[in-house]
Amino acid sequence: MTKVTALIVAAGSGNRMGADQPKQYRLLGDRPVLAHAVDALTSHPRVDAVRVVIGAGQEAMARVALGSRDVGALVTGGKERADSVRAGLAAIGDGVVLVHDAARPFCPPGVIDRLLDAIERHDGAVPVLAIADTIAKARGTVDAMVDRTALVRIQTPQAFHVEDLLYAYGEAGKRAPTDESTVMVEAGLKVATVEGDPMLDKLTTPADWVRAEASLAARLVSRTGMGFDVHAFEGPGPLMMGGIEIAHSQGLAGHSDADVVLHAITDALLGAAGLGDIGEHFPPSDPQWKGAASDIFLAHAAQLIRQAGGIIDFIDCTVIAEAPKVGPHRSAMRSRVAEILGLSAAHVSIKATTTEELGFTGRSEGIAAQAVATIRMEIGR
């Protein structure tokens, strides 16, 4: 099958939003707008890869916004949108490309399916919506009414064969149309239309932002999951805890890297989403997980939740151990867990307690951790 790559154009400055940073890096719900757009496309089973084009000087903001999401090497765009898309196409190579605006954070999977079905029979395909309002030409006063019968609003993502879009840009020369379908049509190529979705409306003004926040909140309900894990001390240190290596006289026994914190959080997230437990997804009997880094497990749980349209709101984890002391490592653990989950550290709490020398942890035979995860998911999922 032809490779499908989503190319998210995130090189704009977002001046009309009136914020102190480009709109694609602002938080919408629990994550930046760019992260929403990436998650929507990454989670679709027919999309093989996602690439992101950013503006010059935006790499630090993009890295924070994207966290551990796999988007390959970031592509630096140009002054005009056409320059950014050209740079992205050069990084992709071939196949089918879905060119998408980062400022359209919600992309329903049905739209992607319709586009990919249509591109099998056409040079390109775009999602469109009919225009419901009366349309007129006006300069202060109404000059003339416009027949809206054949008029539509074009949205993104837009689907093209990479070689066709490159050809169209070659025909356009130095001109820089602001829409890829314009380039294709002007080059004489056929672009099909498919049904769009109001969820794809672009974030341009503060009013759009309010609408997006309300739409996000209306679709989701809060759910809570709990996780618990324990590992015995075994062999020499160091040990892994909270995704970081901690110096200690002893290590922890386990099939993977025995990261008790990441295991507990993973189970809490899977429980909140009703997706079973860590053992179902990563059986200890499977040799491929022997010695595996536990951040793989945690990132997988987060991806499953986002594929289901969920949002991770908050993580709280308590480490139960006499030693090592968590305090000196708390900040690094919070940052690492947040990075794996694609959150800010403000959404993660790590704390510790002892059992006053009672039980196996009190006898320093091992470490336990319990975690609570709060997420939001659509009703009925």
Short mmCIF file of C-alpha atoms in Angstrom, two decimals:
data_model
loop_
_atom_site.label_atom_id
_atom_site.label_comp_id
_atom_site.label_asym_id
_atom_site.label_seq_id
_atom_site.Cartn_x
_atom_site.Cartn_y
_atom_site.Cartn_z
CA MET A 1 0.00 0.00 0.00
CA THR A 2 1.10 3.59 -0.64
CA LYS A 3 2.75 5.25 2.34
CA VAL A 4 0.59 7.98 3.91
CA THR A 5 2.38 10.84 5.66
CA ALA A 6 0.60 13.65 7.49
CA LEU A 7 2.40 16.99 7.10
CA ILE A 8 1.34 19.44 9.79
CA VAL A 9 2.18 23.05 8.96
CA ALA A 10 2.93 24.85 12.23
CA ALA A 11 5.15 27.70 11.04
CA GLY A 12 2.75 30.61 11.58
CA SER A 13 3.07 33.45 14.07
CA GLY A 14 -0.62 33.51 15.03
CA ASN A 15 -0.75 37.31 15.35
CA ARG A 16 -4.54 37.58 15.05
CA MET A 17 -5.01 35.53 18.22
CA GLY A 18 -3.39 38.34 20.25
CA ALA A 19 -1.41 35.99 22.51
CA ASP A 20 2.23 36.20 23.60
CA GLN A 21 3.11 33.02 21.69
CA PRO A 22 2.01 31.41 18.42
CA LYS A 23 -1.40 29.77 18.82
CA GLN A 24 -0.12 26.32 17.86
CA TYR A 25 1.91 26.22 21.10
CA ARG A 26 -0.82 27.47 23.46
CA LEU A 27 -2.55 25.00 25.76
CA LEU A 28 -5.99 23.82 24.72
CA GLY A 29 -7.27 21.65 27.53
CA ASP A 30 -4.35 19.62 28.83
CA ARG A 31 -1.97 19.97 25.85
CA PRO A 32 -0.87 22.44 23.18
CA VAL A 33 -2.88 22.90 19.99
CA LEU A 34 -0.04 21.34 17.96
CA ALA A 35 -0.10 18.23 20.17
CA HIS A 36 -3.85 17.84 19.57
CA ALA A 37 -3.32 18.00 15.82
CA VAL A 38 -0.45 15.49 15.93
CA ASP A 39 -2.38 13.08 18.18
CA ALA A 40 -5.44 13.12 15.90
CA LEU A 41 -3.38 12.12 12.88
CA THR A 42 -0.91 9.78 14.60
CA SER A 43 -3.77 7.75 16.07
CA HIS A 44 -5.38 7.04 12.69
CA PRO A 45 -4.53 3.49 11.54
CA ARG A 46 -4.11 4.53 7.89
CA VAL A 47 -1.54 7.25 8.64
CA ASP A 48 1.99 5.83 8.61
CA ALA A 49 3.96 8.87 9.78
CA VAL A 50 3.55 12.47 10.90
CA ARG A 51 5.97 15.29 10.11
CA VAL A 52 5.82 18.85 11.45
CA VAL A 53 6.98 22.07 9.77
CA ILE A 54 7.83 24.87 12.19
CA GLY A 55 8.89 28.48 11.87
CA ALA A 56 12.46 29.65 12.24
CA GLY A 57 13.37 29.98 15.93
CA GLN A 58 10.42 27.85 17.10
CA GLU A 59 12.27 24.58 17.74
CA ALA A 60 12.37 24.91 21.55
CA MET A 61 8.64 25.67 21.74
CA ALA A 62 7.87 22.81 19.36
CA ARG A 63 9.91 20.31 21.38
CA VAL A 64 8.07 21.25 24.57
CA ALA A 65 4.69 21.07 22.84
CA LEU A 66 5.38 17.69 21.23
CA GLY A 67 7.00 15.93 24.20
CA SER A 68 7.92 12.36 23.25
CA ARG A 69 5.63 12.20 20.20
CA ASP A 70 7.32 10.60 17.20
CA VAL A 71 7.33 13.17 14.39
CA GLY A 72 10.84 12.55 13.09
CA ALA A 73 13.14 15.52 12.57
CA LEU A 74 11.40 18.88 12.74
CA VAL A 75 11.36 20.71 9.40
CA THR A 76 12.02 24.45 9.32
CA GLY A 77 9.64 26.27 7.01
CA GLY A 78 9.87 29.56 5.16
CA LYS A 79 8.31 33.00 5.13
CA GLU A 80 5.26 31.94 3.12
CA ARG A 81 3.04 28.89 3.60
CA ALA A 82 4.04 27.58 0.19
CA ASP A 83 7.71 27.67 1.23
CA SER A 84 6.88 25.67 4.37
CA VAL A 85 4.90 23.04 2.45
CA ARG A 86 7.69 22.70 -0.12
CA ALA A 87 10.20 22.11 2.69
CA GLY A 88 7.91 19.49 4.21
CA LEU A 89 7.44 17.68 0.90
CA ALA A 90 11.22 17.52 0.45
CA ALA A 91 11.47 15.77 3.83
CA ILE A 92 8.73 13.25 2.98
CA GLY A 93 9.93 11.96 -0.39
CA ASP A 94 6.99 10.11 -1.92
CA GLY A 95 3.59 8.50 -1.33
CA VAL A 96 0.42 10.30 -0.26
CA VAL A 97 0.59 13.42 1.87
CA LEU A 98 -2.13 14.86 4.11
CA VAL A 99 -1.32 18.57 4.43
CA HIS A 100 -2.90 19.88 7.61
CA ASP A 101 -2.98 23.15 9.57
CA ALA A 102 -1.72 22.95 13.14
CA ALA A 103 -4.43 25.49 14.04
CA ARG A 104 -7.12 22.86 13.35
CA PRO A 105 -6.63 20.70 16.47
CA PHE A 106 -9.61 18.38 16.05
CA CYS A 107 -9.54 16.05 13.04
CA PRO A 108 -12.31 13.42 13.01
CA PRO A 109 -11.08 10.04 11.71
CA GLY A 110 -13.98 9.81 9.27
CA VAL A 111 -12.66 12.80 7.34
CA ILE A 112 -9.26 11.10 6.94
CA ASP A 113 -10.95 7.93 5.68
CA ARG A 114 -12.97 9.87 3.11
CA LEU A 115 -9.86 11.70 1.87
CA LEU A 116 -7.77 8.55 1.53
CA ASP A 117 -10.58 6.75 -0.28
CA ALA A 118 -10.94 9.66 -2.73
CA ILE A 119 -7.19 10.03 -3.42
CA GLU A 120 -7.18 6.53 -4.88
CA ARG A 121 -9.22 7.87 -7.82
CA HIS A 122 -8.14 11.52 -8.08
CA ASP A 123 -5.06 13.75 -8.12
CA GLY A 124 -6.13 15.32 -4.84
CA ALA A 125 -8.97 15.52 -2.34
CA VAL A 126 -10.13 18.19 0.09
CA PRO A 127 -12.80 18.30 2.82
CA VAL A 128 -15.48 20.92 2.25
CA LEU A 129 -18.54 22.35 3.98
CA ALA A 130 -21.50 24.00 2.32
CA ILE A 131 -21.99 27.71 2.96
CA ALA A 132 -25.18 28.26 4.93
CA ASP A 133 -25.16 32.07 5.11
CA THR A 134 -26.18 34.52 2.41
CA ILE A 135 -23.12 35.70 0.46
CA ALA A 136 -22.72 39.18 -0.96
CA LYS A 137 -20.11 41.47 -2.47
CA ALA A 138 -19.81 44.54 -0.29
CA ARG A 139 -17.63 47.63 0.22
CA GLY A 140 -19.31 49.37 3.13
CA THR A 141 -22.68 48.72 1.54
CA VAL A 142 -23.96 45.62 -0.26
CA ASP A 143 -23.03 45.80 -3.94
CA ALA A 144 -24.41 42.50 -5.21
CA MET A 145 -25.62 39.14 -3.99
CA VAL A 146 -23.61 36.02 -4.84
CA ASP A 147 -25.20 32.69 -5.71
CA ARG A 148 -23.87 30.30 -3.05
CA THR A 149 -25.24 27.14 -4.70
CA ALA A 150 -21.84 25.96 -5.94
CA LEU A 151 -19.75 27.58 -3.21
CA VAL A 152 -18.06 25.62 -0.42
CA ARG A 153 -15.60 26.24 2.40
CA ILE A 154 -12.37 24.27 1.97
CA GLN A 155 -10.73 22.81 5.08
CA THR A 156 -7.65 20.76 5.86
CA PRO A 157 -6.22 18.13 5.90
CA GLN A 158 -5.91 17.98 2.13
CA ALA A 159 -4.75 14.79 0.42
CA PHE A 160 -2.39 14.66 -2.56
CA HIS A 161 0.10 12.39 -4.25
CA VAL A 162 3.45 13.93 -3.34
CA GLU A 163 4.72 13.93 -6.92
CA ASP A 164 1.55 15.69 -8.14
CA LEU A 165 1.80 18.44 -5.52
CA LEU A 166 5.50 18.94 -6.28
CA TYR A 167 4.64 19.22 -9.99
CA ALA A 168 1.93 21.78 -9.21
CA TYR A 169 4.33 23.88 -7.14
CA GLY A 170 6.84 23.69 -9.98
CA GLU A 171 4.19 25.07 -12.34
CA ALA A 172 3.38 27.84 -9.86
CA GLY A 173 7.00 29.02 -9.87
CA LYS A 174 7.74 31.82 -7.40
CA ARG A 175 4.08 32.55 -6.74
CA ALA A 176 2.95 31.48 -3.27
CA PRO A 177 -0.74 30.52 -3.14
CA THR A 178 -1.95 30.10 0.45
CA ASP A 179 -3.79 26.84 -0.22
CA GLU A 180 -2.50 23.61 -1.75
CA SER A 181 -5.73 22.89 -3.62
CA THR A 182 -5.33 26.26 -5.39
CA VAL A 183 -1.88 25.21 -6.60
CA MET A 184 -3.22 21.88 -7.86
CA VAL A 185 -6.22 23.35 -9.71
CA GLU A 186 -4.12 26.08 -11.33
CA ALA A 187 -1.77 23.34 -12.60
CA GLY A 188 -4.71 21.60 -14.29
CA LEU A 189 -4.99 18.70 -11.83
CA LYS A 190 -8.29 17.31 -10.57
CA VAL A 191 -9.12 17.78 -6.90
CA ALA A 192 -12.12 15.91 -5.50
CA THR A 193 -14.25 17.13 -2.62
CA VAL A 194 -15.35 15.04 0.35
CA GLU A 195 -17.60 15.88 3.26
CA GLY A 196 -15.79 18.01 5.83
CA ASP A 197 -16.62 18.55 9.48
CA PRO A 198 -17.30 21.65 11.63
CA MET A 199 -14.75 20.24 14.11
CA LEU A 200 -12.09 21.15 11.54
CA ASP A 201 -12.77 24.88 11.74
CA LYS A 202 -9.55 26.83 12.18
CA LEU A 203 -8.52 28.66 15.35
CA THR A 204 -8.01 32.24 14.22
CA THR A 205 -9.62 34.62 16.72
CA PRO A 206 -10.18 34.59 20.51
CA ALA A 207 -13.81 33.65 19.84
CA ASP A 208 -12.63 30.53 18.01
CA TRP A 209 -10.61 29.60 21.08
CA VAL A 210 -13.65 29.85 23.34
CA ARG A 211 -15.57 27.66 20.92
CA ALA A 212 -12.83 25.04 20.87
CA GLU A 213 -12.59 24.92 24.66
CA ALA A 214 -16.35 24.51 24.96
CA SER A 215 -16.42 21.79 22.31
CA LEU A 216 -13.63 19.91 24.05
CA ALA A 217 -15.33 20.07 27.44
CA ALA A 218 -18.75 19.05 26.15
CA ARG A 219 -17.53 15.78 24.65
CA LEU A 220 -15.68 14.44 27.66
CA VAL A 221 -16.41 13.00 31.09
CA SER A 222 -13.95 12.53 33.93
CA ARG A 223 -12.71 9.02 34.80
CA THR A 224 -10.30 7.83 37.50
CA GLY A 225 -8.02 4.79 37.63
CA MET A 226 -5.77 3.32 40.32
CA GLY A 227 -2.50 1.45 39.93
CA PHE A 228 -0.25 -0.45 42.34
CA ASP A 229 3.12 -2.10 41.81
CA VAL A 230 5.86 -3.65 43.92
CA HIS A 231 9.37 -4.92 43.21
CA ALA A 232 11.84 -6.62 45.52
CA PHE A 233 15.42 -5.52 45.90
CA GLU A 234 17.84 -7.77 44.06
CA GLY A 235 21.47 -7.46 43.03
CA PRO A 236 23.56 -4.31 42.92
CA GLY A 237 22.26 -0.84 42.07
CA PRO A 238 21.54 1.58 40.58
CA LEU A 239 17.76 1.30 40.08
CA MET A 240 15.18 2.89 37.77
CA MET A 241 12.37 4.87 39.36
CA GLY A 242 10.11 7.42 37.74
CA GLY A 243 11.96 7.05 34.46
CA ILE A 244 15.34 8.11 35.82
CA GLU A 245 18.34 6.20 37.14
CA ILE A 246 18.90 6.56 40.88
CA ALA A 247 22.07 5.56 42.68
CA HIS A 248 21.40 2.91 45.34
CA SER A 249 23.22 -0.02 46.84
CA GLN A 250 20.64 -2.44 45.43
CA GLY A 251 18.69 -2.82 42.21
CA LEU A 252 15.13 -4.03 41.73
CA ALA A 253 14.01 -7.44 40.45
CA GLY A 254 11.69 -7.55 37.48
CA HIS A 255 11.24 -8.79 33.92
CA SER A 256 11.58 -5.26 32.52
CA ASP A 257 13.65 -2.52 34.17
CA ALA A 258 11.40 -2.86 37.28
CA ASP A 259 10.47 0.82 37.40
CA VAL A 260 7.85 0.63 40.12
CA VAL A 261 6.63 4.21 39.58
CA LEU A 262 6.08 3.95 35.83
CA HIS A 263 4.40 0.56 36.25
CA ALA A 264 1.93 1.91 38.80
CA ILE A 265 1.12 4.96 36.67
CA THR A 266 0.69 2.79 33.57
CA ASP A 267 -1.83 0.59 35.37
CA ALA A 268 -3.69 3.64 36.69
CA LEU A 269 -4.04 5.05 33.18
CA LEU A 270 -5.13 1.74 31.68
CA GLY A 271 -7.65 1.32 34.49
CA ALA A 272 -9.11 4.79 33.98
CA ALA A 273 -9.61 4.02 30.29
CA GLY A 274 -11.01 0.53 30.94
CA LEU A 275 -8.16 -1.01 28.97
CA GLY A 276 -7.05 -3.80 31.31
CA ASP A 277 -3.66 -3.83 33.00
CA ILE A 278 0.01 -3.71 32.11
CA GLY A 279 0.32 -7.51 32.09
CA GLU A 280 -2.25 -7.82 29.31
CA HIS A 281 -0.39 -5.43 27.06
CA PHE A 282 3.17 -6.44 27.99
CA PRO A 283 3.11 -10.04 29.33
CA PRO A 284 6.15 -10.88 31.49
CA SER A 285 6.21 -14.26 29.72
CA ASP A 286 7.11 -12.50 26.44
CA PRO A 287 10.90 -12.40 26.07
CA GLN A 288 10.84 -9.19 24.04
CA TRP A 289 10.06 -7.23 27.21
CA LYS A 290 12.97 -8.66 29.22
CA GLY A 291 14.97 -5.66 30.45
CA ALA A 292 12.74 -3.25 28.50
CA ALA A 293 12.57 0.41 29.50
CA SER A 294 9.27 1.05 31.25
CA ASP A 295 8.76 4.35 29.47
CA ILE A 296 7.63 2.18 26.53
CA PHE A 297 4.74 0.89 28.66
CA LEU A 298 3.73 4.32 29.90
CA ALA A 299 3.90 5.94 26.46
CA HIS A 300 1.78 3.09 25.07
CA ALA A 301 -0.94 3.64 27.68
CA ALA A 302 -1.00 7.36 26.89
CA GLN A 303 -1.23 6.66 23.16
CA LEU A 304 -4.17 4.27 23.65
CA ILE A 305 -6.03 6.93 25.62
CA ARG A 306 -5.41 9.58 22.97
CA GLN A 307 -6.40 7.19 20.20
CA ALA A 308 -9.73 6.88 21.98
CA GLY A 309 -10.04 10.68 22.04
CA GLY A 310 -9.13 10.94 25.73
CA ILE A 311 -7.21 13.58 27.66
CA ILE A 312 -4.87 12.89 30.57
CA ASP A 313 -5.61 15.48 33.25
CA PHE A 314 -3.50 14.55 36.26
CA ILE A 315 -1.22 11.88 37.70
CA ASP A 316 -0.53 11.40 41.42
CA CYS A 317 1.94 8.71 42.52
CA THR A 318 3.14 7.78 46.00
CA VAL A 319 6.37 5.82 46.47
CA ILE A 320 6.41 3.57 49.56
CA ALA A 321 9.98 2.84 50.64
CA GLU A 322 12.53 3.32 53.41
CA ALA A 323 15.23 4.06 50.83
CA PRO A 324 16.27 5.54 48.50
CA LYS A 325 14.85 8.92 49.47
CA VAL A 326 12.59 10.37 46.80
CA GLY A 327 12.95 14.05 47.76
CA PRO A 328 16.24 14.76 45.94
CA HIS A 329 14.87 13.18 42.76
CA ARG A 330 11.25 14.37 42.86
CA SER A 331 11.62 17.19 40.36
CA ALA A 332 13.49 15.05 37.83
CA MET A 333 10.93 12.25 38.17
CA ARG A 334 8.01 14.61 37.65
CA SER A 335 9.65 16.10 34.57
CA ARG A 336 10.45 12.71 33.08
CA VAL A 337 6.94 11.29 33.65
CA ALA A 338 5.45 14.46 32.16
CA GLU A 339 7.76 14.19 29.15
CA ILE A 340 6.77 10.58 28.47
CA LEU A 341 3.08 11.47 28.72
CA GLY A 342 3.35 14.66 26.68
CA LEU A 343 2.19 16.82 29.61
CA SER A 344 3.61 19.70 31.57
CA ALA A 345 5.14 18.86 34.97
CA ALA A 346 2.25 20.73 36.60
CA HIS A 347 0.04 17.75 35.69
CA VAL A 348 2.20 15.24 37.61
CA SER A 349 2.64 14.75 41.36
CA ILE A 350 5.29 12.48 42.89
CA LYS A 351 5.47 12.00 46.64
CA ALA A 352 6.77 9.42 49.10
CA THR A 353 6.07 7.81 52.44
CA THR A 354 7.34 4.98 54.64
CA THR A 355 5.54 2.27 56.58
CA GLU A 356 7.35 3.09 59.84
CA GLU A 357 9.55 -0.01 59.41
CA LEU A 358 6.50 -2.29 59.15
CA GLY A 359 6.00 -4.87 56.39
CA PHE A 360 8.29 -5.74 53.48
CA THR A 361 9.00 -2.10 52.61
CA GLY A 362 9.68 -1.34 56.27
CA ARG A 363 12.20 -4.18 56.32
CA SER A 364 13.83 -2.68 53.19
CA GLU A 365 13.01 -5.75 51.14
CA GLY A 366 11.59 -3.77 48.23
CA ILE A 367 9.71 -0.71 46.97
CA ALA A 368 5.99 -0.23 46.31
CA ALA A 369 4.13 2.51 44.50
CA GLN A 370 0.49 3.42 44.14
CA ALA A 371 -0.87 5.83 41.56
CA VAL A 372 -4.10 7.58 40.70
CA ALA A 373 -4.78 8.87 37.19
CA THR A 374 -7.56 11.26 36.18
CA ILE A 375 -8.49 11.37 32.52
CA ARG A 376 -11.36 12.59 30.39
CA MET A 377 -12.92 10.51 27.65
CA GLU A 378 -15.99 10.69 25.48
CA ILE A 379 -19.19 9.30 26.97
CA GLY A 380 -19.71 5.70 25.90
CA ARG A 381 -16.07 4.87 25.17
#
